[in-house]
Amino acid sequence: MEDLLLEFQSKIAGISLNLQRYLVHQIDLSNRLIAVKGARGAGKTTLLLQMAKLHLPLQSTLYVSLDHIYFFDNKLYHLAKQFTQFGGTYLLLDEVHKYPDWSREIKLIYDNFPELNVIFTSSSMLEIYKSESDLSRRAVTYHLKELSFREFITFETRKTVPVYSFLELLEHHNRIATALLDEIKPLPLFEKYLKIGAYPYYRESESLYIQKLQNTINLIIEIDINAVEDLNYDTLVKLKKLLISVASSAPFTPNVTKLSEKVGVSRNMLVQSIKILERAGLVNELYRDTSGIGVLTKPEKLYLKNSNLMYALAKDNTNVGNVRETFFLNQFKGLHEINRSEIADFVIDKTYVFEIGGKNKTKKQITNVENAYVAKDGIEIGFANIIPVWLFGLMY
């Protein structure tokens, strides 16, 4: 354990607090068992280390990744027991899905060491409440989304932009945009964000980012998905084919029969595959209404999780309209209920109707529709019910 403590101290010394993810100050550390889920590359490791440096007593905190060679010959439970005996109070466990029987041992740690607080990260694939040892009554779960456009602005300019609620943006978008224009030029930043700004590691090398993102996609499918679903190689190849089909569409409206034939799977397997890809953080499903959605219900539309994935998979075949809609859906997912609108593109919280388009988009489609708005690309400031689409990237 001494080596693990030394490695942790080295990591803490090297972690920067200059650029912090939005969850750093939102997680309630009074809970004894906390799960942070997120797709590969979202920044879960950095989040854990920043939380430790900012909020936890470092002399009684230990961070360890569960793919560490220490666990080749040692059990997690025994580490927790020894750490507690030495006065440990916070155990930070990274990548728990890489450790066999993780849920059973974490349950035992929770039940047997009441003085120990555990924060663990996992692939977004893992459904921790359906694991062998039920953690639903014990763990409080947070989901780490990709970088918002607001966070990307901070990463690029070092300027802190406030978080604005959805209703604030609806009511005061003109004033908010006007104030921000004194600090930043949003349109070139937004164009860059759509292509390379979804994952924090873009800062390591912008020129190699797309290649790294392609590698990330492969790792999610071949390792993260396979670790949870235990699929054969042929099925994994078909998941990649499905992703590429979605990436080059504008946007993708699943025809289950045709797509089943194209990918080479049954209808039921196709719908299950879509849901696997969503849990893995690679696609977003869009339904007309969230009520009555069954396990084998196909979505009305299918989008990639974020626009960066489109550029990585479809390359020059990306559709600009699809890019805008993908961004809009991505920023709302997990924050508000978002569904397909019968009138326009989206409806938020069953109340607010949105049509998404370029700067020449008219209001014709939503004329005389109550609570209807146009989210336009290519404009810095809006007026009345016309709002710049980039503003909706400031909600987290």
Tab-separated table of C-alpha atoms in Angstrom:
chain	number	residue	atom	x	y	z
A	1	MET	CA	0.000	0.000	0.000
A	2	GLU	CA	2.913	2.341	0.637
A	3	ASP	CA	3.751	2.375	-3.071
A	4	LEU	CA	0.147	3.278	-3.908
A	5	LEU	CA	0.249	6.195	-1.439
A	6	LEU	CA	3.493	7.476	-2.960
A	7	GLU	CA	2.059	7.228	-6.472
A	8	PHE	CA	-1.026	9.144	-5.327
A	9	GLN	CA	1.088	11.939	-3.831
A	10	SER	CA	2.992	12.181	-7.121
A	11	LYS	CA	-0.254	12.428	-9.115
A	12	ILE	CA	-1.650	15.094	-6.788
A	13	ALA	CA	1.525	17.149	-7.131
A	14	GLY	CA	1.204	17.044	-10.905
A	15	ILE	CA	-2.517	17.790	-11.223
A	16	SER	CA	-3.433	21.311	-12.295
A	17	LEU	CA	-6.414	23.223	-10.925
A	18	ASN	CA	-6.379	25.846	-13.667
A	19	LEU	CA	-9.060	24.139	-15.746
A	20	GLN	CA	-11.735	22.405	-13.725
A	21	ARG	CA	-14.680	20.322	-14.919
A	22	TYR	CA	-18.184	21.439	-13.961
A	23	LEU	CA	-18.779	18.509	-11.548
A	24	VAL	CA	-15.800	19.355	-9.311
A	25	HIS	CA	-17.893	21.592	-7.048
A	26	GLN	CA	-21.266	19.875	-7.539
A	27	ILE	CA	-20.619	16.473	-5.974
A	28	ASP	CA	-21.986	16.196	-2.437
A	29	LEU	CA	-19.132	14.657	-0.475
A	30	SER	CA	-21.329	13.982	2.562
A	31	ASN	CA	-22.462	10.779	0.835
A	32	ARG	CA	-20.425	7.732	1.819
A	33	LEU	CA	-20.614	6.024	-1.582
A	34	ILE	CA	-20.462	8.074	-4.774
A	35	ALA	CA	-20.347	6.815	-8.364
A	36	VAL	CA	-19.161	8.981	-11.255
A	37	LYS	CA	-20.038	7.518	-14.635
A	38	GLY	CA	-18.828	8.804	-17.969
A	39	ALA	CA	-17.606	7.794	-21.397
A	40	ARG	CA	-13.949	7.059	-21.986
A	41	GLY	CA	-12.048	10.332	-22.419
A	42	ALA	CA	-14.576	12.528	-20.604
A	43	GLY	CA	-12.073	13.378	-17.845
A	44	LYS	CA	-13.096	11.157	-14.905
A	45	THR	CA	-9.533	10.609	-13.649
A	46	THR	CA	-8.729	14.324	-13.662
A	47	LEU	CA	-12.029	15.003	-11.895
A	48	LEU	CA	-11.167	12.598	-9.058
A	49	LEU	CA	-7.708	14.076	-8.558
A	50	GLN	CA	-8.955	17.670	-8.684
A	51	MET	CA	-11.668	16.859	-6.125
A	52	ALA	CA	-9.048	15.329	-3.855
A	53	LYS	CA	-6.751	18.353	-4.135
A	54	LEU	CA	-9.564	20.852	-3.602
A	55	HIS	CA	-11.875	19.220	-1.089
A	56	LEU	CA	-10.381	16.178	0.665
A	57	PRO	CA	-7.858	15.657	3.503
A	58	LEU	CA	-4.876	14.408	1.491
A	59	GLN	CA	-3.197	12.783	4.507
A	60	SER	CA	-6.117	10.319	4.766
A	61	THR	CA	-7.038	10.005	1.076
A	62	LEU	CA	-5.909	7.400	-1.449
A	63	TYR	CA	-6.489	7.290	-5.205
A	64	VAL	CA	-5.910	4.094	-7.166
A	65	SER	CA	-6.908	2.844	-10.601
A	66	LEU	CA	-8.328	-0.674	-10.494
A	67	ASP	CA	-6.298	-1.781	-13.494
A	68	HIS	CA	-3.132	-1.234	-11.411
A	69	ILE	CA	-0.737	-4.191	-11.206
A	70	TYR	CA	-1.233	-4.133	-7.425
A	71	PHE	CA	-4.529	-5.930	-7.977
A	72	PHE	CA	-2.890	-8.819	-9.797
A	73	ASP	CA	-2.028	-10.228	-6.350
A	74	ASN	CA	-4.240	-8.213	-3.975
A	75	LYS	CA	-7.938	-7.785	-3.336
A	76	LEU	CA	-9.666	-4.407	-3.265
A	77	TYR	CA	-11.396	-5.324	0.003
A	78	HIS	CA	-8.077	-6.044	1.691
A	79	LEU	CA	-6.674	-2.706	0.487
A	80	ALA	CA	-9.686	-0.896	1.974
A	81	LYS	CA	-9.298	-2.772	5.272
A	82	GLN	CA	-5.601	-1.952	5.534
A	83	PHE	CA	-6.162	1.680	4.505
A	84	THR	CA	-8.854	2.073	7.172
A	85	GLN	CA	-6.562	0.591	9.845
A	86	PHE	CA	-4.024	3.301	8.988
A	87	GLY	CA	-6.630	6.041	9.420
A	88	GLY	CA	-7.832	6.361	5.823
A	89	THR	CA	-11.120	8.211	5.295
A	90	TYR	CA	-11.465	8.658	1.501
A	91	LEU	CA	-10.797	5.913	-1.037
A	92	LEU	CA	-10.952	7.031	-4.673
A	93	LEU	CA	-11.327	4.128	-7.099
A	94	ASP	CA	-10.861	4.751	-10.815
A	95	GLU	CA	-12.150	2.477	-13.602
A	96	VAL	CA	-13.929	-0.068	-11.392
A	97	HIS	CA	-15.274	-1.935	-14.429
A	98	LYS	CA	-11.745	-3.241	-14.983
A	99	TYR	CA	-11.831	-5.175	-11.708
A	100	PRO	CA	-13.691	-8.509	-11.381
A	101	ASP	CA	-16.412	-8.596	-8.706
A	102	TRP	CA	-16.048	-4.862	-8.124
A	103	SER	CA	-19.648	-4.390	-6.991
A	104	ARG	CA	-19.566	-7.181	-4.402
A	105	GLU	CA	-16.368	-5.900	-2.821
A	106	ILE	CA	-17.511	-2.270	-2.810
A	107	LYS	CA	-20.738	-3.366	-1.079
A	108	LEU	CA	-18.705	-5.181	1.573
A	109	ILE	CA	-16.432	-2.147	2.014
A	110	TYR	CA	-19.479	0.092	2.450
A	111	ASP	CA	-21.126	-2.248	4.958
A	112	ASN	CA	-18.028	-3.139	7.004
A	113	PHE	CA	-16.063	0.129	7.137
A	114	PRO	CA	-18.524	2.901	8.036
A	115	GLU	CA	-15.706	5.414	8.609
A	116	LEU	CA	-14.505	5.049	4.998
A	117	ASN	CA	-15.947	7.137	2.157
A	118	VAL	CA	-15.669	5.652	-1.336
A	119	ILE	CA	-15.846	7.564	-4.620
A	120	PHE	CA	-15.555	5.428	-7.735
A	121	THR	CA	-15.614	6.045	-11.475
A	122	SER	CA	-16.847	3.671	-14.115
A	123	SER	CA	-17.542	3.391	-17.790
A	124	SER	CA	-20.923	4.814	-18.751
A	125	MET	CA	-21.636	1.254	-19.936
A	126	LEU	CA	-22.027	-0.041	-16.399
A	127	GLU	CA	-25.507	-0.175	-14.955
A	128	ILE	CA	-24.463	-0.202	-11.318
A	129	TYR	CA	-27.990	-0.742	-10.075
A	130	LYS	CA	-28.257	-3.971	-12.055
A	131	SER	CA	-24.931	-5.338	-10.914
A	132	GLU	CA	-24.692	-8.582	-9.001
A	133	SER	CA	-24.497	-6.769	-5.658
A	134	ASP	CA	-27.267	-4.172	-5.630
A	135	LEU	CA	-25.799	-0.742	-4.857
A	136	SER	CA	-28.977	1.237	-5.557
A	137	ARG	CA	-29.680	1.934	-1.863
A	138	ARG	CA	-26.079	2.901	-1.215
A	139	ALA	CA	-24.521	4.789	-4.130
A	140	VAL	CA	-25.321	8.324	-5.254
A	141	THR	CA	-24.569	8.546	-8.984
A	142	TYR	CA	-23.312	11.489	-11.028
A	143	HIS	CA	-22.755	11.516	-14.771
A	144	LEU	CA	-19.800	13.382	-16.255
A	145	LYS	CA	-20.768	14.746	-19.657
A	146	GLU	CA	-18.337	15.796	-22.362
A	147	LEU	CA	-16.986	19.340	-22.314
A	148	SER	CA	-19.727	21.909	-22.698
A	149	PHE	CA	-19.133	24.824	-25.044
A	150	ARG	CA	-18.864	27.001	-21.917
A	151	GLU	CA	-16.019	24.848	-20.574
A	152	PHE	CA	-14.340	24.841	-23.977
A	153	ILE	CA	-14.380	28.656	-23.998
A	154	THR	CA	-12.570	28.643	-20.648
A	155	PHE	CA	-10.043	26.082	-21.891
A	156	GLU	CA	-9.324	28.183	-24.991
A	157	THR	CA	-9.410	31.735	-23.610
A	158	ARG	CA	-8.879	31.339	-19.827
A	159	LYS	CA	-11.974	33.518	-19.432
A	160	THR	CA	-14.618	32.279	-16.999
A	161	VAL	CA	-18.105	32.246	-18.478
A	162	PRO	CA	-21.027	31.818	-16.029
A	163	VAL	CA	-23.460	28.916	-16.226
A	164	TYR	CA	-26.896	30.052	-17.420
A	165	SER	CA	-30.079	28.087	-16.924
A	166	PHE	CA	-32.292	27.223	-19.869
A	167	LEU	CA	-34.979	29.693	-18.751
A	168	GLU	CA	-32.395	32.462	-18.285
A	169	LEU	CA	-31.261	31.927	-21.875
A	170	LEU	CA	-34.845	32.081	-23.156
A	171	GLU	CA	-35.665	35.279	-21.290
A	172	HIS	CA	-32.369	37.174	-21.424
A	173	HIS	CA	-30.430	35.741	-24.401
A	174	ASN	CA	-29.902	39.141	-26.025
A	175	ARG	CA	-28.413	40.686	-22.883
A	176	ILE	CA	-26.278	37.584	-22.161
A	177	ALA	CA	-24.873	37.446	-25.708
A	178	THR	CA	-24.169	41.196	-25.754
A	179	ALA	CA	-22.188	40.975	-22.507
A	180	LEU	CA	-20.180	37.983	-23.724
A	181	LEU	CA	-19.268	39.681	-26.998
A	182	ASP	CA	-17.184	42.145	-24.980
A	183	GLU	CA	-15.048	39.204	-23.837
A	184	ILE	CA	-14.984	36.606	-26.640
A	185	LYS	CA	-15.649	35.994	-30.331
A	186	PRO	CA	-18.080	33.068	-30.067
A	187	LEU	CA	-18.476	32.013	-33.712
A	188	PRO	CA	-14.887	30.880	-34.481
A	189	LEU	CA	-14.708	29.255	-31.044
A	190	PHE	CA	-17.999	27.453	-31.693
A	191	GLU	CA	-16.849	26.199	-35.097
A	192	LYS	CA	-13.697	24.797	-33.488
A	193	TYR	CA	-15.642	23.243	-30.607
A	194	LEU	CA	-17.960	21.353	-32.962
A	195	LYS	CA	-14.942	19.695	-34.579
A	196	ILE	CA	-12.481	19.067	-31.748
A	197	GLY	CA	-13.843	20.385	-28.432
A	198	ALA	CA	-15.889	17.605	-26.812
A	199	TYR	CA	-13.135	15.806	-24.890
A	200	PRO	CA	-10.499	17.458	-22.652
A	201	TYR	CA	-7.620	15.575	-24.249
A	202	TYR	CA	-7.941	17.686	-27.421
A	203	ARG	CA	-5.491	20.038	-25.684
A	204	GLU	CA	-2.698	17.454	-25.843
A	205	SER	CA	-2.454	17.793	-29.637
A	206	GLU	CA	-5.071	19.368	-31.865
A	207	SER	CA	-3.487	17.928	-35.010
A	208	LEU	CA	-3.690	14.365	-33.653
A	209	TYR	CA	-7.068	14.760	-31.944
A	210	ILE	CA	-9.232	13.099	-34.613
A	211	GLN	CA	-6.874	10.125	-34.761
A	212	LYS	CA	-6.956	9.823	-30.957
A	213	LEU	CA	-10.751	10.085	-30.997
A	214	GLN	CA	-10.937	7.275	-33.551
A	215	ASN	CA	-8.739	5.212	-31.240
A	216	THR	CA	-11.049	6.081	-28.329
A	217	ILE	CA	-14.085	4.875	-30.297
A	218	ASN	CA	-12.330	1.562	-31.001
A	219	LEU	CA	-11.401	1.148	-27.329
A	220	ILE	CA	-14.963	1.872	-26.196
A	221	ILE	CA	-16.318	-0.798	-28.535
A	222	GLU	CA	-13.581	-3.412	-28.164
A	223	ILE	CA	-12.858	-3.036	-24.433
A	224	ASP	CA	-15.519	-1.063	-22.540
A	225	ILE	CA	-18.563	-2.532	-24.271
A	226	ASN	CA	-17.066	-5.988	-24.430
A	227	ALA	CA	-16.150	-5.942	-20.724
A	228	VAL	CA	-19.799	-5.444	-19.813
A	229	GLU	CA	-21.702	-7.165	-22.624
A	230	ASP	CA	-19.242	-9.976	-23.491
A	231	LEU	CA	-20.013	-9.784	-27.211
A	232	ASN	CA	-18.265	-11.787	-29.897
A	233	TYR	CA	-15.929	-10.160	-32.427
A	234	ASP	CA	-18.450	-10.320	-35.269
A	235	THR	CA	-21.010	-8.370	-33.227
A	236	LEU	CA	-18.434	-5.704	-32.327
A	237	VAL	CA	-17.653	-5.220	-36.026
A	238	LYS	CA	-21.374	-4.763	-36.690
A	239	LEU	CA	-21.575	-2.106	-33.961
A	240	LYS	CA	-18.891	-0.145	-35.816
A	241	LYS	CA	-20.833	-0.468	-39.075
A	242	LEU	CA	-23.924	0.857	-37.329
A	243	LEU	CA	-21.996	3.848	-35.959
A	244	ILE	CA	-20.647	4.793	-39.387
A	245	SER	CA	-24.154	4.556	-40.867
A	246	VAL	CA	-25.414	7.011	-38.237
A	247	ALA	CA	-22.452	9.361	-38.694
A	248	SER	CA	-23.013	9.929	-42.403
A	249	SER	CA	-26.797	10.477	-42.202
A	250	ALA	CA	-28.642	13.766	-41.872
A	251	PRO	CA	-29.922	13.015	-39.209
A	252	PHE	CA	-30.491	9.303	-38.908
A	253	THR	CA	-34.093	8.021	-38.942
A	254	PRO	CA	-33.812	4.289	-38.297
A	255	ASN	CA	-35.549	2.011	-40.769
A	256	VAL	CA	-35.144	-1.115	-38.687
A	257	THR	CA	-35.761	-3.587	-41.504
A	258	LYS	CA	-33.317	-2.006	-43.976
A	259	LEU	CA	-30.727	-1.284	-41.304
A	260	SER	CA	-30.943	-4.820	-39.946
A	261	GLU	CA	-30.130	-6.122	-43.426
A	262	LYS	CA	-27.321	-3.592	-43.947
A	263	VAL	CA	-25.617	-4.295	-40.615
A	264	GLY	CA	-26.420	-8.003	-40.674
A	265	VAL	CA	-28.311	-8.445	-37.403
A	266	SER	CA	-31.901	-9.230	-36.400
A	267	ARG	CA	-34.381	-6.467	-35.594
A	268	ASN	CA	-34.217	-7.110	-31.856
A	269	MET	CA	-30.433	-7.261	-31.875
A	270	LEU	CA	-30.306	-3.992	-33.825
A	271	VAL	CA	-32.436	-2.146	-31.269
A	272	GLN	CA	-30.379	-3.662	-28.446
A	273	SER	CA	-27.195	-2.556	-30.248
A	274	ILE	CA	-28.462	1.028	-30.446
A	275	LYS	CA	-29.105	1.021	-26.698
A	276	ILE	CA	-25.660	-0.442	-26.016
A	277	LEU	CA	-24.065	2.336	-28.077
A	278	GLU	CA	-26.039	4.965	-26.166
A	279	ARG	CA	-24.956	3.591	-22.799
A	280	ALA	CA	-21.377	3.589	-24.075
A	281	GLY	CA	-21.588	7.328	-24.791
A	282	LEU	CA	-21.472	7.022	-28.570
A	283	VAL	CA	-25.042	7.785	-29.684
A	284	ASN	CA	-28.129	9.679	-28.490
A	285	GLU	CA	-31.619	8.336	-29.071
A	286	LEU	CA	-34.482	10.755	-29.667
A	287	TYR	CA	-38.107	9.786	-29.073
A	288	ARG	CA	-41.388	11.588	-29.607
A	289	ASP	CA	-42.366	11.026	-25.988
A	290	THR	CA	-40.500	9.322	-23.169
A	291	SER	CA	-43.635	7.576	-21.950
A	292	GLY	CA	-44.037	3.973	-22.983
A	293	ILE	CA	-40.455	3.429	-24.172
A	294	GLY	CA	-39.712	-0.257	-23.996
A	295	VAL	CA	-36.477	-2.146	-24.222
A	296	LEU	CA	-37.172	-3.013	-27.861
A	297	THR	CA	-38.642	0.334	-28.928
A	298	LYS	CA	-36.749	1.972	-31.750
A	299	PRO	CA	-36.001	5.713	-31.472
A	300	GLU	CA	-37.560	8.209	-33.879
A	301	LYS	CA	-34.132	9.614	-34.687
A	302	LEU	CA	-30.602	8.598	-33.898
A	303	TYR	CA	-27.663	10.974	-33.478
A	304	LEU	CA	-24.044	10.499	-32.564
A	305	LYS	CA	-23.323	11.557	-28.985
A	306	ASN	CA	-21.505	14.711	-30.071
A	307	SER	CA	-20.417	16.419	-33.263
A	308	ASN	CA	-16.731	15.517	-32.787
A	309	LEU	CA	-17.646	11.869	-33.303
A	310	MET	CA	-19.239	12.829	-36.633
A	311	TYR	CA	-16.003	14.354	-37.898
A	312	ALA	CA	-14.035	11.333	-36.663
A	313	LEU	CA	-16.310	8.757	-38.331
A	314	ALA	CA	-17.859	10.464	-41.366
A	315	LYS	CA	-14.945	12.835	-42.080
A	316	ASP	CA	-15.913	14.900	-45.162
A	317	ASN	CA	-19.427	13.447	-45.302
A	318	THR	CA	-20.737	15.367	-42.286
A	319	ASN	CA	-23.996	17.229	-42.804
A	320	VAL	CA	-24.040	20.743	-41.325
A	321	GLY	CA	-27.697	20.482	-40.303
A	322	ASN	CA	-26.981	17.236	-38.494
A	323	VAL	CA	-23.975	18.809	-36.761
A	324	ARG	CA	-26.166	21.611	-35.359
A	325	GLU	CA	-28.894	19.258	-34.180
A	326	THR	CA	-26.333	16.888	-32.658
A	327	PHE	CA	-24.861	19.772	-30.649
A	328	PHE	CA	-28.259	20.987	-29.458
A	329	LEU	CA	-29.377	17.521	-28.360
A	330	ASN	CA	-26.054	16.831	-26.651
A	331	GLN	CA	-26.138	19.966	-24.507
A	332	PHE	CA	-29.667	19.266	-23.254
A	333	LYS	CA	-29.330	15.519	-22.613
A	334	GLY	CA	-29.222	14.807	-18.900
A	335	LEU	CA	-30.258	18.356	-18.006
A	336	HIS	CA	-33.757	18.584	-19.482
A	337	GLU	CA	-36.269	16.283	-21.093
A	338	ILE	CA	-35.787	16.580	-24.845
A	339	ASN	CA	-37.954	14.863	-27.444
A	340	ARG	CA	-38.730	14.981	-31.125
A	341	SER	CA	-41.305	17.651	-31.968
A	342	GLU	CA	-44.251	16.990	-34.280
A	343	ILE	CA	-43.935	20.593	-35.519
A	344	ALA	CA	-40.208	21.346	-35.525
A	345	ASP	CA	-36.957	19.612	-34.539
A	346	PHE	CA	-37.161	19.355	-30.752
A	347	VAL	CA	-39.443	19.981	-27.805
A	348	ILE	CA	-37.926	20.730	-24.394
A	349	ASP	CA	-39.714	19.709	-21.190
A	350	LYS	CA	-42.870	19.042	-23.241
A	351	THR	CA	-43.326	22.821	-23.547
A	352	TYR	CA	-40.711	24.697	-25.574
A	353	VAL	CA	-40.521	23.980	-29.313
A	354	PHE	CA	-37.251	24.503	-31.212
A	355	GLU	CA	-36.340	24.611	-34.871
A	356	ILE	CA	-32.586	24.460	-35.519
A	357	GLY	CA	-30.998	26.058	-38.586
A	358	GLY	CA	-28.425	28.330	-40.199
A	359	LYS	CA	-28.484	32.124	-40.162
A	360	ASN	CA	-30.981	32.202	-43.067
A	361	LYS	CA	-33.477	29.969	-41.277
A	362	THR	CA	-36.956	31.553	-41.197
A	363	LYS	CA	-39.673	31.319	-38.529
A	364	LYS	CA	-42.213	30.023	-41.049
A	365	GLN	CA	-42.319	26.521	-39.585
A	366	ILE	CA	-43.215	27.754	-36.081
A	367	THR	CA	-45.486	30.682	-36.953
A	368	ASN	CA	-48.387	30.905	-34.470
A	369	VAL	CA	-46.907	28.129	-32.330
A	370	GLU	CA	-46.838	28.935	-28.625
A	371	ASN	CA	-43.454	28.832	-26.831
A	372	ALA	CA	-41.625	28.294	-30.130
A	373	TYR	CA	-38.070	29.389	-30.917
A	374	VAL	CA	-35.478	29.252	-33.676
A	375	ALA	CA	-31.934	28.345	-32.591
A	376	LYS	CA	-29.717	29.784	-35.327
A	377	ASP	CA	-26.149	29.027	-36.225
A	378	GLY	CA	-23.902	31.738	-37.641
A	379	ILE	CA	-25.285	34.660	-35.590
A	380	GLU	CA	-23.766	36.318	-32.532
A	381	ILE	CA	-26.916	37.926	-31.107
A	382	GLY	CA	-30.574	37.018	-31.428
A	383	PHE	CA	-33.846	38.879	-31.089
A	384	ALA	CA	-37.207	37.901	-29.580
A	385	ASN	CA	-37.651	34.150	-30.259
A	386	ILE	CA	-34.534	33.845	-32.441
A	387	ILE	CA	-31.586	32.694	-30.301
A	388	PRO	CA	-27.968	31.940	-31.295
A	389	VAL	CA	-27.541	28.164	-31.041
A	390	TRP	CA	-24.120	28.503	-29.383
A	391	LEU	CA	-25.724	30.054	-26.295
A	392	PHE	CA	-27.223	26.675	-25.391
A	393	GLY	CA	-23.697	25.444	-24.745
A	394	LEU	CA	-23.555	27.541	-21.557
A	395	MET	CA	-25.942	25.447	-19.437
A	396	TYR	CA	-23.302	23.447	-17.548
